[in-house]
Coordinates of C-alpha atoms and ligand atoms in Angstrom, one line a residue:
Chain U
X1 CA 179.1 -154.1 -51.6
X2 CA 178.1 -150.2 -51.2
X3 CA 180.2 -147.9 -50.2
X4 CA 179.7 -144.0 -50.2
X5 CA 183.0 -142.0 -51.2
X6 CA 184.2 -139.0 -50.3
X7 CA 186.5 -137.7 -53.0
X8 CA 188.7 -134.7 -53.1
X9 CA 187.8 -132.9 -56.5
X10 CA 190.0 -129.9 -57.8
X11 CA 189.9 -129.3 -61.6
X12 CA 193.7 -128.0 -62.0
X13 CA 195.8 -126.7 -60.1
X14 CA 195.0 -123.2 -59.5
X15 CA 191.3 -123.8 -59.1
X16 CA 189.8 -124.6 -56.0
X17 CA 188.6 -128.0 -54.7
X18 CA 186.0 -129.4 -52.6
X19 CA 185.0 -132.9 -51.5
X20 CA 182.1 -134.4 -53.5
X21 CA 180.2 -137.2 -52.4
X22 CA 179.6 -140.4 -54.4
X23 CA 178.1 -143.6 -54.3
X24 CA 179.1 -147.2 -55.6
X25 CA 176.8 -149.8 -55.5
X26 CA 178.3 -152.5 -56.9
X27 CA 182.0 -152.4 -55.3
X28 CA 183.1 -156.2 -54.7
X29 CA 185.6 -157.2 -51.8
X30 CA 188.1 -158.6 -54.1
X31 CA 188.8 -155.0 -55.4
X32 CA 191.7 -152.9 -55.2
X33 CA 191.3 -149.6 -54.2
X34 CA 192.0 -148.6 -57.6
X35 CA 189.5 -150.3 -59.2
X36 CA 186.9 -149.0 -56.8
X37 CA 188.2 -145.9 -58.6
X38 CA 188.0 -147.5 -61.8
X39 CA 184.7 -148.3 -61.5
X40 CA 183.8 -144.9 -60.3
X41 CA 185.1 -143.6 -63.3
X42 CA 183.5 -146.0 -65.6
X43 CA 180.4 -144.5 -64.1
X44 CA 181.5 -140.9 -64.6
X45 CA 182.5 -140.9 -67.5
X46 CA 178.8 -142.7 -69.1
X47 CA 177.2 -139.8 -67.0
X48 CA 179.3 -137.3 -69.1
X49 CA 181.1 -136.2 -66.0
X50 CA 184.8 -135.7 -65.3
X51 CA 186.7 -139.1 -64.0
X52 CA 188.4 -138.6 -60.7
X53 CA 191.7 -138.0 -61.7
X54 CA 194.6 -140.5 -60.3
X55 CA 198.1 -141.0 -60.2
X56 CA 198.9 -145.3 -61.0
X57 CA 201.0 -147.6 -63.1
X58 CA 202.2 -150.7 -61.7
X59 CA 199.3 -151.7 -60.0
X60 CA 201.4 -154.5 -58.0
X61 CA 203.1 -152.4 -55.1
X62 CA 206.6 -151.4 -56.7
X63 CA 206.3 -147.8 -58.5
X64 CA 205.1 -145.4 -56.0
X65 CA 202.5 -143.9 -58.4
X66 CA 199.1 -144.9 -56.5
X67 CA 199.0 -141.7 -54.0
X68 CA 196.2 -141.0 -52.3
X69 CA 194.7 -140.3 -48.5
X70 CA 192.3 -142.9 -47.8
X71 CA 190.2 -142.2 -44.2
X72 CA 193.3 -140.0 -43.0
X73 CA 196.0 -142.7 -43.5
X74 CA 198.5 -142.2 -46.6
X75 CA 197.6 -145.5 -48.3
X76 CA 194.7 -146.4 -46.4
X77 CA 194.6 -148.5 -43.2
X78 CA 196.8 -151.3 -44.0
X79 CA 200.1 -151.8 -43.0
X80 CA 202.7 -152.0 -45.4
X81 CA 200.7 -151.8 -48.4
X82 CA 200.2 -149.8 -51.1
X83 CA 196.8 -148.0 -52.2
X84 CA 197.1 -150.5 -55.4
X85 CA 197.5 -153.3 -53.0
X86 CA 194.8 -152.6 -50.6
X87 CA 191.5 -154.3 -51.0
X88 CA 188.0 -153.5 -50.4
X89 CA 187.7 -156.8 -48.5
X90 CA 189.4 -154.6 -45.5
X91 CA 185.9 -152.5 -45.3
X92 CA 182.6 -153.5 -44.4
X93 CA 179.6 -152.6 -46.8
X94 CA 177.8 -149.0 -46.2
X95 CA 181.1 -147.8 -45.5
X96 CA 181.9 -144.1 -45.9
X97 CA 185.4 -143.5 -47.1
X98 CA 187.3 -139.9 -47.6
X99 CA 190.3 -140.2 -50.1
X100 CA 192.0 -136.9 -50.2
X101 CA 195.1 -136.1 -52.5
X102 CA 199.0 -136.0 -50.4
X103 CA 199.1 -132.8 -48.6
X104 CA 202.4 -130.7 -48.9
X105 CA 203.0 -127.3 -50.0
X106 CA 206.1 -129.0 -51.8
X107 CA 203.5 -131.3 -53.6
X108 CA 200.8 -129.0 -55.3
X109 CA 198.0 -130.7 -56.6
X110 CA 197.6 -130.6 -60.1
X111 CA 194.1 -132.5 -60.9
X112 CA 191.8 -133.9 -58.3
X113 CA 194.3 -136.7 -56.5
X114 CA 197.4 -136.5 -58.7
X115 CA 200.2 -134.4 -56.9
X116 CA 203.1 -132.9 -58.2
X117 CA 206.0 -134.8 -57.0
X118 CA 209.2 -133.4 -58.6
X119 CA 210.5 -131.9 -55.8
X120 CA 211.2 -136.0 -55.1
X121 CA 213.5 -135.9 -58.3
X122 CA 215.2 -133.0 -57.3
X123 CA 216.4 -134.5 -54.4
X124 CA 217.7 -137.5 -56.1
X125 CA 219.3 -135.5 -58.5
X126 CA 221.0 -133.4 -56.0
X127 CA 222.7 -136.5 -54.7
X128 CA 220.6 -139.9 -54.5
X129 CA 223.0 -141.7 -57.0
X130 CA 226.7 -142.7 -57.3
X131 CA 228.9 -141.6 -59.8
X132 CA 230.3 -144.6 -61.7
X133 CA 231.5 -145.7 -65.1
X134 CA 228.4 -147.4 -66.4
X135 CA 228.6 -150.1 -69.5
X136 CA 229.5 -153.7 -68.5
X137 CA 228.2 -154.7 -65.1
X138 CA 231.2 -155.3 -62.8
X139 CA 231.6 -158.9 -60.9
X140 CA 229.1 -159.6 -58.5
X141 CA 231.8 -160.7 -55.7
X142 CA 234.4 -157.7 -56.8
X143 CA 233.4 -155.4 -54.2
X144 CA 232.5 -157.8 -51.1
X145 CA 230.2 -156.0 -48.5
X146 CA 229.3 -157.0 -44.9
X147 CA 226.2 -158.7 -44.3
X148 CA 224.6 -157.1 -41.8
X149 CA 225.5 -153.5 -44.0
X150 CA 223.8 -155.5 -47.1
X151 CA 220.4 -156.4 -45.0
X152 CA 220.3 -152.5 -44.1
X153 CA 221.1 -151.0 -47.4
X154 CA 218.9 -153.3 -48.9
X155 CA 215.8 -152.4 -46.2
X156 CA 216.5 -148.7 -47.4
X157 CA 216.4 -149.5 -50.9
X158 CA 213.0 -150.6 -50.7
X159 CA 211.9 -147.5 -50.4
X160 CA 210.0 -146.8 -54.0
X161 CA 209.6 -142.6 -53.3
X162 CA 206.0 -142.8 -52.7
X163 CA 206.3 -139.3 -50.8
X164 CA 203.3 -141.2 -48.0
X165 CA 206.2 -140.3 -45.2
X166 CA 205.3 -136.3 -46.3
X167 CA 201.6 -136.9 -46.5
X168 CA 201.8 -138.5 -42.7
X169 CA 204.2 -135.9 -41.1
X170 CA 202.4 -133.1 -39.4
X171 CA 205.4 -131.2 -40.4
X172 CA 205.2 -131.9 -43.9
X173 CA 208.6 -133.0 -44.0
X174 CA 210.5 -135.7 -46.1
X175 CA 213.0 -137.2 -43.6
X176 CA 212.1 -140.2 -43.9
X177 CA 212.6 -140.7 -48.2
X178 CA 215.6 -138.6 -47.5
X179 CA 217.1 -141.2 -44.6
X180 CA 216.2 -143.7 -46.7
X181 CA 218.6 -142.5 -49.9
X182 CA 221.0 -141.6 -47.3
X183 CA 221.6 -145.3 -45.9
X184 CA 220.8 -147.1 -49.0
X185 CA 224.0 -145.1 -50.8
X186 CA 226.0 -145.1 -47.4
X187 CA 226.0 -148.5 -46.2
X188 CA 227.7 -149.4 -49.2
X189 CA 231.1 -149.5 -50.6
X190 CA 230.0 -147.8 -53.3
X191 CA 228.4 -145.0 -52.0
X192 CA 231.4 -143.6 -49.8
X193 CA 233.1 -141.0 -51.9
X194 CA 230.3 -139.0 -52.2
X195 CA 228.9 -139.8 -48.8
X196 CA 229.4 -136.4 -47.8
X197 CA 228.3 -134.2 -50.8
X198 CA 225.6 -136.4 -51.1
X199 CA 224.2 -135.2 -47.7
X200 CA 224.4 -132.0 -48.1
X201 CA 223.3 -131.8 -51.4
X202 CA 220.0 -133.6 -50.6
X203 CA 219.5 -131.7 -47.0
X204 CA 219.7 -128.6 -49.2
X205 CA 217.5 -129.5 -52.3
X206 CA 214.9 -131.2 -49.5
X207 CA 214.9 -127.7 -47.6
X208 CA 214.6 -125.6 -50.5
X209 CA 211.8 -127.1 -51.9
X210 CA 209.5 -126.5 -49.1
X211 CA 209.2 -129.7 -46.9
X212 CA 209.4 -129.2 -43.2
X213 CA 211.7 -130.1 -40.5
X214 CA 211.2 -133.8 -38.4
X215 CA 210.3 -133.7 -35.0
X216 CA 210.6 -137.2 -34.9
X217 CA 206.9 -137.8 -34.4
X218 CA 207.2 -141.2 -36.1
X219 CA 203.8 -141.0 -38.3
X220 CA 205.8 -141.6 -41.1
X221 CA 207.0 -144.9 -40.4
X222 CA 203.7 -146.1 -39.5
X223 CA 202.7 -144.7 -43.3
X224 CA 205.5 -145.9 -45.2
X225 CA 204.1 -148.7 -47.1
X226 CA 207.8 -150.4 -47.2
X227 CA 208.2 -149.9 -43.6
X228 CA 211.4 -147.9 -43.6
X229 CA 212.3 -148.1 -40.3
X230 CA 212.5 -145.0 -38.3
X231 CA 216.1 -144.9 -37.6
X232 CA 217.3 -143.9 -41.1
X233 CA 216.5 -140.6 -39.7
X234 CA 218.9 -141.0 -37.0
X235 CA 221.5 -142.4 -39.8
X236 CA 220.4 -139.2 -41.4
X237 CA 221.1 -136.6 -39.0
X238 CA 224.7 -138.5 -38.3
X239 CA 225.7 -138.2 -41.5
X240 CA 224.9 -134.2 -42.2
X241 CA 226.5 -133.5 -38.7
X242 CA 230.1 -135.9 -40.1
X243 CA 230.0 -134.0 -43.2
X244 CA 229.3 -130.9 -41.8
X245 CA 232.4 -132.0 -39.4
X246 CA 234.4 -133.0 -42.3
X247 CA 233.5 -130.0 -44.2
X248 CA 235.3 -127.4 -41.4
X249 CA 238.6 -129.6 -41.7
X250 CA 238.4 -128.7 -45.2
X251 CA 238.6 -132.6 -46.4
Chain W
X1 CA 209.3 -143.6 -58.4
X2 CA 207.2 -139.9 -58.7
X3 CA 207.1 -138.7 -62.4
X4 CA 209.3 -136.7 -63.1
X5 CA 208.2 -135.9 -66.7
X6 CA 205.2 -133.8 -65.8
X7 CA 204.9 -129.9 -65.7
X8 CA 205.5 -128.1 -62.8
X9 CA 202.3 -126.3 -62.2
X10 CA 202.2 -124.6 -59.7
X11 CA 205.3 -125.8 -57.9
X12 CA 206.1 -123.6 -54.8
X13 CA 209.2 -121.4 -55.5
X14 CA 212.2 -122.9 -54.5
X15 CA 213.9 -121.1 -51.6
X16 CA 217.3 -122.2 -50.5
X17 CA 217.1 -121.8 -46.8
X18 CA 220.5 -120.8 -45.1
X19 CA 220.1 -122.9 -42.2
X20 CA 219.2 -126.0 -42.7
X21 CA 216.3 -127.7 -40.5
X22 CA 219.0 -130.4 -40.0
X23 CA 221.0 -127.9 -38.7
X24 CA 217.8 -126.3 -36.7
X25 CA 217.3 -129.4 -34.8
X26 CA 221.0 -129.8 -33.5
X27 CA 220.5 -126.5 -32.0
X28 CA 217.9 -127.5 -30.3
X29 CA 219.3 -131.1 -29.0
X30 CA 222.6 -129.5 -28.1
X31 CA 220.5 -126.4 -26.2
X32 CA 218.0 -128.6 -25.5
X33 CA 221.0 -131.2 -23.3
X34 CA 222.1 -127.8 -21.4
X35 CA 219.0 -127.2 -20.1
X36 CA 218.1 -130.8 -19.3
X37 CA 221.6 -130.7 -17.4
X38 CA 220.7 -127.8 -15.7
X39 CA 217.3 -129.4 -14.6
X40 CA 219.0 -132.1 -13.4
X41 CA 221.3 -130.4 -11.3
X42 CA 218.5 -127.9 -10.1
X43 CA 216.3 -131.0 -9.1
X44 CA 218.5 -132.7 -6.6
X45 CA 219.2 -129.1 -5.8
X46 CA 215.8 -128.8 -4.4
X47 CA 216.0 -132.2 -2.5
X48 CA 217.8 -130.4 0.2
X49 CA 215.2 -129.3 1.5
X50 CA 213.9 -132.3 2.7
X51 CA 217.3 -131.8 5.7
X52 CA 215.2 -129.0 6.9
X53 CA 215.5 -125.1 6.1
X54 CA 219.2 -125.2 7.4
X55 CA 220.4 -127.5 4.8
X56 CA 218.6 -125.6 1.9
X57 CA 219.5 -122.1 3.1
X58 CA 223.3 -122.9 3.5
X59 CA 223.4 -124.8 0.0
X60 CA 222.2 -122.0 -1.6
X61 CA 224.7 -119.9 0.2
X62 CA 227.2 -122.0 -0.4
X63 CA 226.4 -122.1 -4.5
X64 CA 227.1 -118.3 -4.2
X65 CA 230.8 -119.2 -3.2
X66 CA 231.6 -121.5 -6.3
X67 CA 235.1 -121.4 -7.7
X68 CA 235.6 -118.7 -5.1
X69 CA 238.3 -117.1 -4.9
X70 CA 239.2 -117.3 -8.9
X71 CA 235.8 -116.1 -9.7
X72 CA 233.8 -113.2 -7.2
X73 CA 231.1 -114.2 -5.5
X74 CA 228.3 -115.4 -7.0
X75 CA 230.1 -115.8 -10.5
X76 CA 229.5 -119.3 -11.2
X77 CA 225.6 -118.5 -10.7
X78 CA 226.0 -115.7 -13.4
X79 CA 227.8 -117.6 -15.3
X80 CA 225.5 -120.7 -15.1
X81 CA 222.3 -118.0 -15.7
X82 CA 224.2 -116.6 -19.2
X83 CA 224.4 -119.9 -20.9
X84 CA 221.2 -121.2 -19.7
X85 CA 219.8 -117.9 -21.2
X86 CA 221.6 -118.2 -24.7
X87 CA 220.5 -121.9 -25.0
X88 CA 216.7 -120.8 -23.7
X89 CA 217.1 -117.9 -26.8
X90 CA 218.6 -120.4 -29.6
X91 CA 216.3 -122.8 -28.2
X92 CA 212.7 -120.9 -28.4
X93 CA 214.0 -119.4 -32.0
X94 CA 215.1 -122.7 -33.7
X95 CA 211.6 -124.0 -32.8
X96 CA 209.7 -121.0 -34.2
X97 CA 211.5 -121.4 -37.0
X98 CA 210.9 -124.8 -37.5
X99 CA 207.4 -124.6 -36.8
X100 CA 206.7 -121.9 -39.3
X101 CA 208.5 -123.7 -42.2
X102 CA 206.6 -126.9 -40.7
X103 CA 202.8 -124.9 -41.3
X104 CA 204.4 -123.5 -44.6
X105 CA 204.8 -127.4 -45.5
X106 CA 201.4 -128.0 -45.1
X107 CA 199.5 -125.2 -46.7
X108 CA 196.0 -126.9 -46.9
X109 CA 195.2 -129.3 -44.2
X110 CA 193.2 -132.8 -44.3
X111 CA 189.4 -132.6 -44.2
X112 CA 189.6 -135.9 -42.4
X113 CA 192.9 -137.4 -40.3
X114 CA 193.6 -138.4 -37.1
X115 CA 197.5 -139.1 -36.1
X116 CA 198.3 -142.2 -35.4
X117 CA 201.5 -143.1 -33.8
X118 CA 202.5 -139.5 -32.6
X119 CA 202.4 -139.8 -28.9
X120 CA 200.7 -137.2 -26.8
X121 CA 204.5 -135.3 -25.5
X122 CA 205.6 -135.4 -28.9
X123 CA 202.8 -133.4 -29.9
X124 CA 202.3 -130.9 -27.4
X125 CA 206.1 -130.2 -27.8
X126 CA 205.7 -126.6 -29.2
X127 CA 202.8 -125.5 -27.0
X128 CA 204.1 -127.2 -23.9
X129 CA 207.7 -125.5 -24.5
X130 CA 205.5 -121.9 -24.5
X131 CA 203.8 -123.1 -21.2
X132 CA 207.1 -123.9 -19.7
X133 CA 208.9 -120.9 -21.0
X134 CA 205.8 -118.6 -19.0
X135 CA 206.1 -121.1 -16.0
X136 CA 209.9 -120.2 -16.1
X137 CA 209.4 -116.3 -16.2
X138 CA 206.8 -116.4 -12.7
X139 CA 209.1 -119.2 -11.6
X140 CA 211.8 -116.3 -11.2
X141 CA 209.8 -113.5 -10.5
X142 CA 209.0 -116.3 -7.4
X143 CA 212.0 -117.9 -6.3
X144 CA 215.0 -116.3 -8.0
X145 CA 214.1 -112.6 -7.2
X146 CA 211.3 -112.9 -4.8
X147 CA 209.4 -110.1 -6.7
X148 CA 205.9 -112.0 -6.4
X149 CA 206.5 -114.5 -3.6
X150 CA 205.0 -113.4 -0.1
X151 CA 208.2 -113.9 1.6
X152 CA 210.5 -112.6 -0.5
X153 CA 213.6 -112.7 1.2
X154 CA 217.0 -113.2 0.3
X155 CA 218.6 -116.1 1.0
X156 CA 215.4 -117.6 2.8
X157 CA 215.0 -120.2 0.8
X158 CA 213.1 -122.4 2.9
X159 CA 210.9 -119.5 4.0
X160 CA 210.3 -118.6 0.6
X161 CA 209.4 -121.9 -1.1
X162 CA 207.2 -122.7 2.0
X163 CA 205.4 -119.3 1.8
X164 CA 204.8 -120.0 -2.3
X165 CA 203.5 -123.0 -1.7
X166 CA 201.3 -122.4 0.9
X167 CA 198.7 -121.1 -1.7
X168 CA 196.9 -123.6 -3.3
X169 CA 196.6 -122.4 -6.7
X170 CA 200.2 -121.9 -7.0
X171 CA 201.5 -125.0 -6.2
X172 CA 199.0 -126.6 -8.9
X173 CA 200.5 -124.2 -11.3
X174 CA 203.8 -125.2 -10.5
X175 CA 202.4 -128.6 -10.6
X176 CA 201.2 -128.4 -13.4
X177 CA 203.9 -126.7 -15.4
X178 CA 206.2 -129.4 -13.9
X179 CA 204.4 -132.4 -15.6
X180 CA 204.6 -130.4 -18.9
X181 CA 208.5 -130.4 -18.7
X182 CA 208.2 -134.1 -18.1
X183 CA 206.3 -134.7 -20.9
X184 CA 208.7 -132.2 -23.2
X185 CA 211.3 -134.3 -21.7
X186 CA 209.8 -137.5 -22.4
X187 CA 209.9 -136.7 -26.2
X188 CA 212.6 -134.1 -26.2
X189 CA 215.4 -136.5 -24.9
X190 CA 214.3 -139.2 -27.3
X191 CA 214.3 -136.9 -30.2
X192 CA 217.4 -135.5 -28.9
X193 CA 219.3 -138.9 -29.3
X194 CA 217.8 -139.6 -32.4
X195 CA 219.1 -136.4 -33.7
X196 CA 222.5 -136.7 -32.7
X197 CA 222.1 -140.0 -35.0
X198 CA 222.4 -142.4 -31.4
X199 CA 219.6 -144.1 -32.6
X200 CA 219.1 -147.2 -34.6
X201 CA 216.9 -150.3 -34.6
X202 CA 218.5 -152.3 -32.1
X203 CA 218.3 -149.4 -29.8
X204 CA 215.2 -147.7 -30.1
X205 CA 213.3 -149.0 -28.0
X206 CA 215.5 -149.2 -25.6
X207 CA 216.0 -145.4 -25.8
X208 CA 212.5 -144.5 -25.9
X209 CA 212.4 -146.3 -22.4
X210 CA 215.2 -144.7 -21.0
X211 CA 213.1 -141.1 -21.7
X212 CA 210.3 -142.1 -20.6
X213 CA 212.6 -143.4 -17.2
X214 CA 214.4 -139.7 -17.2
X215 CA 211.3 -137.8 -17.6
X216 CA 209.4 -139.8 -14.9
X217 CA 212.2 -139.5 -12.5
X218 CA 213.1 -135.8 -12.7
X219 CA 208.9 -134.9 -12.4
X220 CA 209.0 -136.8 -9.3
X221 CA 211.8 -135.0 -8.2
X222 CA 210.7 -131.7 -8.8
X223 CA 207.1 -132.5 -7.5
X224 CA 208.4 -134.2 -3.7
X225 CA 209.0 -130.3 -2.6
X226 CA 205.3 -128.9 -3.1
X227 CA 203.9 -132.9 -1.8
X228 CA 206.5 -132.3 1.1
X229 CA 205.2 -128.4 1.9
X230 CA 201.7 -129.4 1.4
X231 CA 201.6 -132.6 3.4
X232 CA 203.9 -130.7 6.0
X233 CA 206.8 -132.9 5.7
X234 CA 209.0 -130.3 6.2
Ligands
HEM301 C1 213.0 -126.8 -19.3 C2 213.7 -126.5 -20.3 C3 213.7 -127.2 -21.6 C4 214.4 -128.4 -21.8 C5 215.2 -129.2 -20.9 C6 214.1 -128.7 -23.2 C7 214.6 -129.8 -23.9 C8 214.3 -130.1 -25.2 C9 215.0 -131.2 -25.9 C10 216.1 -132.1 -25.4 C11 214.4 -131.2 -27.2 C12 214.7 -132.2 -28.3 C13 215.5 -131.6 -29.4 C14 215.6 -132.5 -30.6 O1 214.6 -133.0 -31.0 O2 216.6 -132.6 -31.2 C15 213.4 -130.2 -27.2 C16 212.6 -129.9 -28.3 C17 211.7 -128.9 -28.4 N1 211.6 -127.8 -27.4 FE1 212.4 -127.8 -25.6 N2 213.3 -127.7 -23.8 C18 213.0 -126.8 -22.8 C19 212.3 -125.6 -22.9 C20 211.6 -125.3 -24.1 C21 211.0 -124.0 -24.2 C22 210.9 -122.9 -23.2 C23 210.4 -124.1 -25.5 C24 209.6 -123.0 -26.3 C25 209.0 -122.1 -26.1 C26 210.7 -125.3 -26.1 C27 210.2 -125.8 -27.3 C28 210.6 -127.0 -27.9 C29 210.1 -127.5 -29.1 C30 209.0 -126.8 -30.0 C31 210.8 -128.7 -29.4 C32 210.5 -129.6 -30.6 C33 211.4 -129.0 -31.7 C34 211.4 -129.9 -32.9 O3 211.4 -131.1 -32.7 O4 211.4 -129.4 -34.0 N3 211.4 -126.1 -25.2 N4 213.4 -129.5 -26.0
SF4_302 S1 210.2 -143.8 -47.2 FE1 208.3 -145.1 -47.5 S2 206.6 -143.6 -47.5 FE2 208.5 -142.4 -47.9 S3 208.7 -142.3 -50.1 FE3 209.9 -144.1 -49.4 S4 208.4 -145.8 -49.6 FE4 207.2 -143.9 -49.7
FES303 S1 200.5 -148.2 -58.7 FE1 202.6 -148.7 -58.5 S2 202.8 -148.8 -56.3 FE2 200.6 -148.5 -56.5

């Protein structure tokens, strides 16, 4: 199939970037997006020209790497897949298609499509872990925890910090990765005694580094390629306002 | 996972911000629920008039003698008018806030993307909120102190609305503005729950519908007293 690309092209990150257009002629449906990419490159880089750089690694939907802006949609049009995971075989031939790097002042581009994401880090280190002895792994059934608590950590945990809930927001804010961390850690047992720390710590580290505040617009759900559901926001919000609570009682 | 192992570039500066946007947006659900209390109580308010001029003149009258004799007349209403003007104030400045840090989070824009699931109230939030905010300003100028209505007399309130709405171009104003606090409310309730963390999957939807109910309800309200002058109901 042919498809004409649209690719955002910035050569670091101070310099500035346009869209250039390309053409691939001999794209096939079974694909990835990546290797579209690939194959682009290939072509490039015969030509003598710079290969579009990209950010990938697992190539199988689990690492968060693959970040891109394919037609408008963080990921392309699929639901609940990855840029790695999406396949040409979801657009028709003679297709034009614009893939534009995540857009966040807290993610500055640093070549072409690959953004900085440390500010995702930060947040983690500023409270998405728990503090506990690590060395032999502890029984499985020592700590017991409720199913229904289990099924929503776990749907939180799926999360793999992909930032696409940033590049959807209008706000440009990171609510949703941040809900996520927050009712992964606090539906468990494990994750109580710093429950509270923990939210401020990440509230504060997600502020400072620049993303915005949610309106609750829900574009980022519909981006998330693990379909976080909306309401870790709410769980979110709960938490920051009992710690803030706790926090004036001096506990 | 991102990397973390790469340089920085040109990473923004980091700037810790004093009040969190967490924080920001209970402010605006807590002054958000006053004023959504206020319109509540203001809109079945307003049905009096459908008793005739009698029954609106002497409930205004009679909101003049609240809590009378422990506070002077016409306490409660300045007491009422104070706190709906603090939570108008923290209200309008938590969302300029939040909408500057929002366009600082998004320095360079898409070349190409359309929103998706963002519903048409919950993104004309800010500009709807200055729309009703300039609507609220003529709406006392009108009503409260009769500066700019024709009648402009006090304690006339029948006179008054009827003499407002007897030009055409203000009651679509007024008609207008009022379907913009319906849609604010629409998404602003919603949002509200969700941020006082009320909100989870099982109830979501259910939630949503209830806004959408509220909204729908109290627009109706507020738009029976220009139908009823118009269509000379009353
Ligand atoms: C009739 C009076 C008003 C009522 C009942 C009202 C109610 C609300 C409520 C309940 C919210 C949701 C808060 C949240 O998401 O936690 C909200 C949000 C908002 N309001 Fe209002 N509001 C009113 C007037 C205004 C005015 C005069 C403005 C501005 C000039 C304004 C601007 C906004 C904005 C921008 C938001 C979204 C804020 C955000 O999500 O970050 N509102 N409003
Ligand atoms: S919440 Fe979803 S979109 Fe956001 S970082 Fe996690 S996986 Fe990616
Ligand atoms: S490359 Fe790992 S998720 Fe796409």
């Amino acid at each position: 199939m042919r498809l004409h690309l649209k690719v955002w092209r910035q050569s670091s990150a101070d310099a500035k970037g346009k869209i250039v257009n390309y053409d691939v002629d001999d794209a096939s449906p079974d694909m990835s997006f990546l290797e579209l990419l690939d194959v682009l490159n290939e072509k490039l880089a015969l030509q003598g020209d710079d290969p579009v750089a990209f950010d990938h690694d697992c190539r199988e939907g689990i690492c968060g790497a693959c970040s891109m802006v394919i037609d408008g949609q963080p990921h392309g049009p699929e639901k609940a897949t990855t840029t790695c995971q999406l396949h040409l075989r979801h657009f028709r031939d003679g297709d034009t298609i614009t893939i534009e790097p995540f857009r966040a002042g807290a993610f500055p581009v640093i070549k072409d499509l690959v953004v900085d994401r440390n500010a995702f880090d930060r947040i983690i280190q500023a409270g998405g872990y728990i503090s506990a002895p690590t060395g032999s792994a502890p029984d499985a059934h020592a700590t017991p925890v409720p199913k229904a608590n289990a099924d929503r950590a776990f749907a939180a945990a799926a999360c793999i910090g992909c930032g696409a809930c940033v590049a959807a927001c209008p706000n440009g804010s990171a609510s949703l990765f941040l809900g996520a961390k927050i009712t992964h850690l606090g539906e468990l047992p494990q994750g109580q005694p710093e429950r509270h720390s923990r939210v401020r710590a990440m509230v504060e580290e997600h502020d400072a580094s620049g993303f915005g505040g949610c309106t609750n617009t829900g574009e980022c759900a519909v981006a998330c390629p693990k379909e976080i559901p909306l309401d870790v926001i709410s769980q979110l919000n709960r938490d920051y306002l009992d710690a803030r609570k706790a926090g004036r009682k001096g506990a | 996972m991102a990397r973390g192992a790469r340089a920085a570039g040109t990473a923004p500066a980091r700037r810790r911000q004093h009040l969190p946007s967490v924080q920001l947006k209970f402010v605006m659900a807590v002054t958000g629920a006053v004023m959504l209390l206020y319109l509540v109580l203001h809109m079945i308010g307003n049905l009096k008039i459908f008793f005739g001029a009698e029954a609106i003149d002497s409930y205004s009258a009679w909101l003049r003698t609240l809590l009378e004799p422990a506070l002077p007349h016409g306490g409660m209403l300045w007491i009422v008018r104070v706190v709906l003007l603090v939570s108008v104030i923290a209200h309008i400045v938590s969302a300029v806030v939040l909408a500057r840090r929002a366009r600082k989070a998004r320095p360079v824009r898409y070349a190409h993307r359309q929103p998706v699931q963002g519903s048409y109230a919950a993104r004309t939030m800010r500009w709807g909120g200055v729309i009703i905010a300039l609507f609220a300003v003529y709406h006392i100028l009108d009503l409260t102190t009769g500066t700019v209505n024709p009648n402009g007399v006090h304690g006339a309130v029948y006179d008054n609305i009827t003499a407002s709405f007897d030009r055409w171009y203000v009651t679509l104003f007024y008609a207008l503005a009022v379907i913009t606090v319906g849609f604010h409310v629409r998404h602003g309730l919603w949002s509200g729950l969700q941020t006082f963390g009320r909100s989870n999957a099982a109830t979501q939807n259910a939630l949503k519908g209830f806004a959408l109910v509220f909204a729908v309800v109290l627009t109706a309200g507020f738009l029976s007293v220009p139908f009823a002058v118009v269509t000379g109901l009353v």
